Tab-separated table of C-alpha atoms in Angstrom:
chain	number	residue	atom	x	y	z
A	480	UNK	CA	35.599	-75.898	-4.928
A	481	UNK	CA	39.151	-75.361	-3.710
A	482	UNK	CA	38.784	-77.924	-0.544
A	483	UNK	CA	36.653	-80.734	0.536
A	484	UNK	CA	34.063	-80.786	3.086
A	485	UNK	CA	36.367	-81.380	6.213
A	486	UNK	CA	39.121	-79.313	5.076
A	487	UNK	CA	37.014	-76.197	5.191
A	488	UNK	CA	38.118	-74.892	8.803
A	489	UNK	CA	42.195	-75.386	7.519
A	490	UNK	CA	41.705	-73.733	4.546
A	491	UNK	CA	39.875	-70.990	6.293
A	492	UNK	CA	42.524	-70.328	8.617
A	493	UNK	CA	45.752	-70.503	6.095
A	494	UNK	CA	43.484	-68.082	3.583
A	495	UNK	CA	40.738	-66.308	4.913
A	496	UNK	CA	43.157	-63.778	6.719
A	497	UNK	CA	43.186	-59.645	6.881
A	498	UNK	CA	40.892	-57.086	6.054
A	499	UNK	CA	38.001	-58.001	4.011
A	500	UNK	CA	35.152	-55.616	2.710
A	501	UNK	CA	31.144	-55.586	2.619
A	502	UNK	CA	30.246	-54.396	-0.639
A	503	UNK	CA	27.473	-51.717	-1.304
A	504	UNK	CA	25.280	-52.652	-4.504
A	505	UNK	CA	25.356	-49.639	-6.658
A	506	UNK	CA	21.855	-49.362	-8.461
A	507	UNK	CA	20.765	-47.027	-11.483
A	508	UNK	CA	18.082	-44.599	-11.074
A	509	UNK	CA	15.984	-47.362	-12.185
A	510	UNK	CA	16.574	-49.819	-9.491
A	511	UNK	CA	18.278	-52.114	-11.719
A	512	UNK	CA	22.153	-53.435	-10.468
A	513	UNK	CA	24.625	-51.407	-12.035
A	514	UNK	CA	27.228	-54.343	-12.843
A	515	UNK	CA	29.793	-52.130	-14.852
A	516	UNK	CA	29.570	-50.028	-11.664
A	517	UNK	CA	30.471	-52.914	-9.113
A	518	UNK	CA	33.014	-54.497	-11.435
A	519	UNK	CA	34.430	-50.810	-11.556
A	520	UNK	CA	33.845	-50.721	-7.413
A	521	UNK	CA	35.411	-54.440	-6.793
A	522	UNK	CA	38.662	-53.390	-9.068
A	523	UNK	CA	39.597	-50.511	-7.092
A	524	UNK	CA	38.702	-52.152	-3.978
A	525	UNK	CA	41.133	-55.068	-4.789
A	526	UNK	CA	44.011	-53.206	-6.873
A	527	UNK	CA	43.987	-50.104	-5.623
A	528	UNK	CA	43.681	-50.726	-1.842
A	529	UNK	CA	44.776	-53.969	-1.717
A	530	UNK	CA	41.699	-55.372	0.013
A	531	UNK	CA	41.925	-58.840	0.551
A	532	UNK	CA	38.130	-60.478	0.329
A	533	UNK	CA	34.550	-59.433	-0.466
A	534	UNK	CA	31.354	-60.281	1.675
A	535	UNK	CA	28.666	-60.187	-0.997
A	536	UNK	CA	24.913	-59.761	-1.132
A	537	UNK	CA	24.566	-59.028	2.572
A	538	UNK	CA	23.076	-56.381	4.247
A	539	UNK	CA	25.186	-53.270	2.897
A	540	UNK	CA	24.480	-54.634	-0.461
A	541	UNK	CA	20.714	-54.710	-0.177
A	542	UNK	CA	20.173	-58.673	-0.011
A	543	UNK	CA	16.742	-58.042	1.404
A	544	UNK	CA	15.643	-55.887	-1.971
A	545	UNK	CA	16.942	-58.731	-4.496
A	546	UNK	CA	15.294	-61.214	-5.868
A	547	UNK	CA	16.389	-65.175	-6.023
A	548	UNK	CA	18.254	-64.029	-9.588
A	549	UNK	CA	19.716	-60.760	-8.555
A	550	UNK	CA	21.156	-62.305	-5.909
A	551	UNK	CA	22.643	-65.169	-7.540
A	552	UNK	CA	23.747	-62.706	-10.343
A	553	UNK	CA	25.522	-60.694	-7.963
A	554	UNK	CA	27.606	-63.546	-6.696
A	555	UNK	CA	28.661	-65.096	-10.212
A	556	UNK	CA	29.604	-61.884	-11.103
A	557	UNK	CA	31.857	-60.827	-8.147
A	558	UNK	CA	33.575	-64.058	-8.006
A	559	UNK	CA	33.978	-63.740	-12.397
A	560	UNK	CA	35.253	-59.750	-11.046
A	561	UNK	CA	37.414	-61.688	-8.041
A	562	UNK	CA	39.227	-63.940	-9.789
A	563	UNK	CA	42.453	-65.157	-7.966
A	564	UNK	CA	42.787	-62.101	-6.764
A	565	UNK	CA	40.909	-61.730	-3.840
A	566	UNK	CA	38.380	-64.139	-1.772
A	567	UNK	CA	34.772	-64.239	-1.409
A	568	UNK	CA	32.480	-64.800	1.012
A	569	UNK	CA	28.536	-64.659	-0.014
A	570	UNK	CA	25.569	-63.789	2.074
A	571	UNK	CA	22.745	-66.545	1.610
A	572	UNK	CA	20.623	-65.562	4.152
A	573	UNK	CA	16.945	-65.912	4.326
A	574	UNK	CA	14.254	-67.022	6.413
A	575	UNK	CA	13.423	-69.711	3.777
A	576	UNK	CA	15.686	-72.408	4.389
A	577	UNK	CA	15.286	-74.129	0.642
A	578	UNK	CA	16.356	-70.743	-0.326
A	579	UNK	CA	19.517	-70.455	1.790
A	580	UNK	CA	20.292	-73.698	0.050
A	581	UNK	CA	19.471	-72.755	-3.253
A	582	UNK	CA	21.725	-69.883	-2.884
A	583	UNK	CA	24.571	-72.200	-1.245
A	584	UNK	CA	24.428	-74.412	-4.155
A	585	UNK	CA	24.782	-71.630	-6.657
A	586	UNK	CA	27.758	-70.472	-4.944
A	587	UNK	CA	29.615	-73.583	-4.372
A	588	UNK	CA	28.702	-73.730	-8.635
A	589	UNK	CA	29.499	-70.460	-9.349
A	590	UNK	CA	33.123	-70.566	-7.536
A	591	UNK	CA	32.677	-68.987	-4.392
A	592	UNK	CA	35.334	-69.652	-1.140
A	593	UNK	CA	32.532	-69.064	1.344
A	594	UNK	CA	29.040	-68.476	2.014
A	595	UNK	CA	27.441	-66.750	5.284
A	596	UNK	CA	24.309	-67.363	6.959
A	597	UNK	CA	22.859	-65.400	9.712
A	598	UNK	CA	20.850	-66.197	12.308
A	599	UNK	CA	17.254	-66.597	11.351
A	600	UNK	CA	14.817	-64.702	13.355
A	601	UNK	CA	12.613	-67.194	15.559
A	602	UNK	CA	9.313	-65.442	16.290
A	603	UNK	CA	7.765	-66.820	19.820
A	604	UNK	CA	10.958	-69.070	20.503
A	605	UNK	CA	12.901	-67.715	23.717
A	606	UNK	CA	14.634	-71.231	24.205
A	607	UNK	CA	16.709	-71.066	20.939
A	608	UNK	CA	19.980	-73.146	21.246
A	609	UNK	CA	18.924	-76.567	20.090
A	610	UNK	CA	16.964	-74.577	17.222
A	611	UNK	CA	20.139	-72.895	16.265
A	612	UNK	CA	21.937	-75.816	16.114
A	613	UNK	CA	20.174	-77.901	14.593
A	614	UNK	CA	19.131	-74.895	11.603
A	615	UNK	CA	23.268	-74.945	11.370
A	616	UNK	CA	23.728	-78.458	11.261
A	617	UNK	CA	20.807	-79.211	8.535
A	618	UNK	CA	22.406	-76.338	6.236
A	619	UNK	CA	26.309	-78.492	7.036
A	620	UNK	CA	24.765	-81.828	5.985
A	621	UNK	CA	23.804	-80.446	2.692
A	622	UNK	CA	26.328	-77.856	1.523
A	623	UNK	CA	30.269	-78.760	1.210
A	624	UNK	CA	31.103	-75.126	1.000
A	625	UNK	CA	32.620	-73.603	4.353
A	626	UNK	CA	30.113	-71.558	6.172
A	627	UNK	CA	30.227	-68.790	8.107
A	628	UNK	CA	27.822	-68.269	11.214
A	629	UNK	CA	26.492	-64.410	11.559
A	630	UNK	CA	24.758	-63.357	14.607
A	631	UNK	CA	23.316	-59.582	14.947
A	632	UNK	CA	20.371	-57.912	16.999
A	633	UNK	CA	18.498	-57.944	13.670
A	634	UNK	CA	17.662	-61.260	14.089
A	635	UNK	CA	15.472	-60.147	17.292
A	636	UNK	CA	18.337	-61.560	19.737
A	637	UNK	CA	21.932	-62.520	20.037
A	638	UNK	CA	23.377	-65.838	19.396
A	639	UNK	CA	25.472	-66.989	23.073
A	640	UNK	CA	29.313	-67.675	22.813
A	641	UNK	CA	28.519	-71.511	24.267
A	642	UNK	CA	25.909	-72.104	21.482
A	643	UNK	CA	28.417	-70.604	18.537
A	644	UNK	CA	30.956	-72.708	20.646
A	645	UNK	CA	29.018	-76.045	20.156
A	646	UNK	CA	27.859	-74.810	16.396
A	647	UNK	CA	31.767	-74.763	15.373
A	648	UNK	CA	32.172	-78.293	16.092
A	649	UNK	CA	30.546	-78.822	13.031
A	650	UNK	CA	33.134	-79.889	10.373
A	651	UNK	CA	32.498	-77.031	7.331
A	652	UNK	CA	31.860	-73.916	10.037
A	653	UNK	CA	35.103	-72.012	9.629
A	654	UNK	CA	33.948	-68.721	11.174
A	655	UNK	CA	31.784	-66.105	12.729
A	656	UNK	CA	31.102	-62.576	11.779
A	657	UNK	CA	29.887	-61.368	15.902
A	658	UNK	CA	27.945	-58.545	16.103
A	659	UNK	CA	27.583	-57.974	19.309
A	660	UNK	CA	29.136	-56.839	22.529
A	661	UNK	CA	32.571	-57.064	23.030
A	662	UNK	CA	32.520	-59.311	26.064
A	663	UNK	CA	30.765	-61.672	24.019
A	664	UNK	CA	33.131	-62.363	21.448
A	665	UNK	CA	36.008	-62.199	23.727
A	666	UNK	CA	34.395	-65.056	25.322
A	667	UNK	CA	33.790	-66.416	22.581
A	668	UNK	CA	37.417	-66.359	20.962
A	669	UNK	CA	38.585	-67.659	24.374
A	670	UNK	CA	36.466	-70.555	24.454
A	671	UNK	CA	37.532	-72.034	20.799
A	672	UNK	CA	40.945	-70.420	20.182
A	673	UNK	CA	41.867	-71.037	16.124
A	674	UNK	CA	39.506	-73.586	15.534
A	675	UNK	CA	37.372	-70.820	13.512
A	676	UNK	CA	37.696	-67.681	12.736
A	677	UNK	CA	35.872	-65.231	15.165
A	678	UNK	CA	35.361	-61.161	13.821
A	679	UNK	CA	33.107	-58.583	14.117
A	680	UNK	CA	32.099	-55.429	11.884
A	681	UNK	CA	33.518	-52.434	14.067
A	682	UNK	CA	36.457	-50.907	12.530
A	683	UNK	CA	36.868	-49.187	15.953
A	684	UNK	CA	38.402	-51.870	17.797
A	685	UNK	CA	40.092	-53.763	14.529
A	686	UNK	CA	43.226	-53.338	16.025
A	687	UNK	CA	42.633	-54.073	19.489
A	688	UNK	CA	41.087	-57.234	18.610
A	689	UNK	CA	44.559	-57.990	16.449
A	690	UNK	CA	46.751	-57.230	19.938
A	691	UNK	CA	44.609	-59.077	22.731
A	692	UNK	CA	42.617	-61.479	20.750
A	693	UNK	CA	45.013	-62.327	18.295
A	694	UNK	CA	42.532	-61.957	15.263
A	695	UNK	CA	43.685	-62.339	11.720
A	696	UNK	CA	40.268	-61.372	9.942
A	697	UNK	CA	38.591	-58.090	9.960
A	698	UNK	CA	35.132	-59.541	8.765
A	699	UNK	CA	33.831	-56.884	7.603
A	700	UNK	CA	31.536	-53.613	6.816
A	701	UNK	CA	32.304	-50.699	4.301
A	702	UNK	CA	35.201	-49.103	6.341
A	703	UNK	CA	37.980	-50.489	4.230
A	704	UNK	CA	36.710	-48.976	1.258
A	705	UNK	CA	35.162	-45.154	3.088
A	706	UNK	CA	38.333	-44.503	5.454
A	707	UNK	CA	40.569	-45.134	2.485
A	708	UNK	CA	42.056	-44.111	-0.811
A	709	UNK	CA	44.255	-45.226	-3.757
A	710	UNK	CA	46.414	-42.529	-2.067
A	711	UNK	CA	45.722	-43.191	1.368
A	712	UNK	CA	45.586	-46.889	2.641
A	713	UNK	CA	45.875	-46.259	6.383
A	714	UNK	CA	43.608	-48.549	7.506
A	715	UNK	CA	45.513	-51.209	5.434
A	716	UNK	CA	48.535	-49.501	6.817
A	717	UNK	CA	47.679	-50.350	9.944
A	718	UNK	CA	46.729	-53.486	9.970
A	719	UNK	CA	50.083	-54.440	8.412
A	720	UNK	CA	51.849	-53.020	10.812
A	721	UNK	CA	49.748	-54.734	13.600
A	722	UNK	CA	50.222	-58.062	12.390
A	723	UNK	CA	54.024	-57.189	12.368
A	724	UNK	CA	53.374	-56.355	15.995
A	725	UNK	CA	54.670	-52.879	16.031
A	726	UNK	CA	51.172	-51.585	17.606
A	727	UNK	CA	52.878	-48.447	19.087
A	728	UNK	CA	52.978	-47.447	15.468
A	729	UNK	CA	49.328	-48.871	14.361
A	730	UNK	CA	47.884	-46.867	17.024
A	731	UNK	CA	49.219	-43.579	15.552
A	732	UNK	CA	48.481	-44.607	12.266
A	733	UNK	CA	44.708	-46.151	13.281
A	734	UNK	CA	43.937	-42.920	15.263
A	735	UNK	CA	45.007	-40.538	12.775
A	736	UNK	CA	41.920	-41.893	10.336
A	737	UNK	CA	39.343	-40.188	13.587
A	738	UNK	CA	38.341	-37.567	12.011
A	739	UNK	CA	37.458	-39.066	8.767
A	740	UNK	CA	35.422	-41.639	11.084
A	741	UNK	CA	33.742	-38.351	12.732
A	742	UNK	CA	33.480	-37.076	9.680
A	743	UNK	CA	31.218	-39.998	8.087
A	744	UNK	CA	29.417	-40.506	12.149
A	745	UNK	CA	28.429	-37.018	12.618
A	746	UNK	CA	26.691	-36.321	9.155
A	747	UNK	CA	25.023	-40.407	9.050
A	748	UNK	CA	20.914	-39.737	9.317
A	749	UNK	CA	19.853	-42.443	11.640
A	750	UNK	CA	17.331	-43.922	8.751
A	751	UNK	CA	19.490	-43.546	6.022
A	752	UNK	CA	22.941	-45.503	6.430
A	753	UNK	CA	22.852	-47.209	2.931
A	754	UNK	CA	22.541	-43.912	0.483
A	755	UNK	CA	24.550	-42.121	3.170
A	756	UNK	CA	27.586	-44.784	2.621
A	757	UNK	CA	26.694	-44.726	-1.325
A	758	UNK	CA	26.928	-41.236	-1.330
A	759	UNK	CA	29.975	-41.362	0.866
A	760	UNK	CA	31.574	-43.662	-2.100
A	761	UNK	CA	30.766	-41.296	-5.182
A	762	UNK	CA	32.565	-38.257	-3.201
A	763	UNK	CA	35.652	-41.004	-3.005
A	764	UNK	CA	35.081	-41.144	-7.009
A	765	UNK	CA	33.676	-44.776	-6.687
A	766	UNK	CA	30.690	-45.834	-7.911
A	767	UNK	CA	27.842	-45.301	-5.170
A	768	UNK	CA	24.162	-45.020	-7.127
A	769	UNK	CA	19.944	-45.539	-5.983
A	770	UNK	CA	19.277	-46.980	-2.894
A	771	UNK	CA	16.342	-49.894	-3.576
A	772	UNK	CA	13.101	-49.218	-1.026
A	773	UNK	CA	12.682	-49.359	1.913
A	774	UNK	CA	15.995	-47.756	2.301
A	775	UNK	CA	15.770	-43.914	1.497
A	776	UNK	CA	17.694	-41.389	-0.253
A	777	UNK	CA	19.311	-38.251	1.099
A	778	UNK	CA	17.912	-35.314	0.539
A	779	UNK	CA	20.143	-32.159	-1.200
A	780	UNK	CA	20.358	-30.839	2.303
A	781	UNK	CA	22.060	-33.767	3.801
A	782	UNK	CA	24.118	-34.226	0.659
A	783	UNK	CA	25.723	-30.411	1.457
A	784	UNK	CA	26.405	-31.670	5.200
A	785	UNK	CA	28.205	-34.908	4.090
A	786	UNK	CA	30.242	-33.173	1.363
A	787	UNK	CA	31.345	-30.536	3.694
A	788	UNK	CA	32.629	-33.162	6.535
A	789	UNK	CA	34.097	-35.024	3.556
A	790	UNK	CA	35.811	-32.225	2.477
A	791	UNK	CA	37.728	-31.257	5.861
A	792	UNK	CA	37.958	-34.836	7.004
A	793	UNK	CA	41.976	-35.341	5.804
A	794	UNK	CA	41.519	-38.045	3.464
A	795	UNK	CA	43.854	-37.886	0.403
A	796	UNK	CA	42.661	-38.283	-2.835
């Protein structure tokens, strides 16, 4: 590892900074993991748009569908894929707690910056903060690595900014990937200032969060690899010049990507996000591939619509 224990929340803020990417797991027709297609996937995402960190084995890349291996195969090889060049941060969520820290040892082994956990779901519990941070606290005693809480309505509810508040006290939490309403992570960000990093998944409000919140970490969905191109780095564009604080200028540049954002919202079936996004890659010339079940695959129909949006949407190849 590149720090100790209690320098995790430092070397979190001086590093883990600007816009960094949840990768899709491209799959053959056979369901098996396509590595020459994610090393092919992670280069472009790094060289070409000049995307600054990974978020691995999490949702977008089909955690849920891997088993104890894939997963831990998946890491090794993004961080081998990585290199110096760009962080990581990997998902080792589960509802097993011996395998979130299986999974946290393998990536403190296997090289990793980061690991995240989300919030596990806790059936018949409606009183949840001492649960929650005590389940954070038990994973901290045991794993050096900094870690990285994630709270989401998957989990069945939504984690409250004075419980994340109390939860970042502890000495290797060095962020929070928020998915919830903005109110709450305003609140939240107001309540700890720097001491970790606060972010949430919508693109939408990147920038805003950059001008009033003073965020230096998009943390992160598939945006920064579907709104751009080796050709087109707008969304990179405009980050750069947010952080530079000409946000007269971001703003044109940010709103200029809408209808490539309409473009990938109007043609999304509800019960299909993951092919939709994979499919949404391949037209980009990336590597996009088989969905793993549950998720489902688009049908030829829904294909046309999404190639025809794609098509008119502006985006430069």
């Amino acid at each position: 590892m590149k720090y100790s224990k209690s320098e995790a929340k430092e070397y979190a803020r001086e590093t883990m900074r600007g816009i960094w990417a949840a990768a899709l797991n491209p799959f053959h027709p056979d369901g098996s993991l396509n590595e020459a297609g994610l090393r092919s996937n992670i280069r472009h995402w790094i060289d070409d748009l000049e995307i600054q960190g990974l978020f691995i084995a999490g949702k977008q890349g089909e955690f849920f569908s891997l088993s104890l291996e894939e997963r831990k195969r998946n890491m090794t090889l993004a961080v081998d894929e990585c290199g110096d060049k760009a962080g990581t941060i990997m998902s080792i969520s589960d509802q097993n707690v011996n395998t979130v820290l299986e999974l946290g040892q393998h990536a403190q082994d296997c090289g990793a910056d980061y690991v995240v956990v989300h919030a596990p779901v806790l059936s018949f519990c409606s009183d949840r903060n001492e649960v929650l941070f005590n389940y954070y606290k038990y994973l901290c005693d045991r794993l050096d690595i900094g870690i990285a809480m994630w709270s989401h309505p998957d989990s069945g509810y939504l984690m409250e900014p004075e419980t994340c508040a109390r939860i970042a006290e502890l000495p290797n939490i060095m962020a929070i990937k928020y998915s919830v309403p903005r109110e709450m992570y305003k609140r939240l960000s107001h309540m700890i200032g720097d001491k970790i990093h606060v972010s949430t998944s919508a693109e939408d409000d990147w920038l805003e969060n950059i001008e009033e919140l003073d965020w230096k970490l998009y943390l992160c969905s598939s945006p920064p690899y579907q709104l751009q191109t080796k050709h087109d780095k707008r969304m990179h564009e405009y980050t750069q010049l947010a952080f530079q604080g000409n946000f007269t200028e971001a703003r044109r540049v940010r709103d200029s990507l809408n209808p490539v954002r309409q473009a990938i919202k109007s043609t999304k079936p509800g019960g299909k996000p993951t092919a939709h996004g994979k499919y949404w890659q391949e037209l980009l010339g990336q590597v996009g591939g088989a969905v793993r079940h549950p998720m489902l695959e688009l049908t030829e129909a829904e294909k046309e619509s999404v190639r025809a949006a794609f098509e008119g949407c502006g985006l430069k190849l």
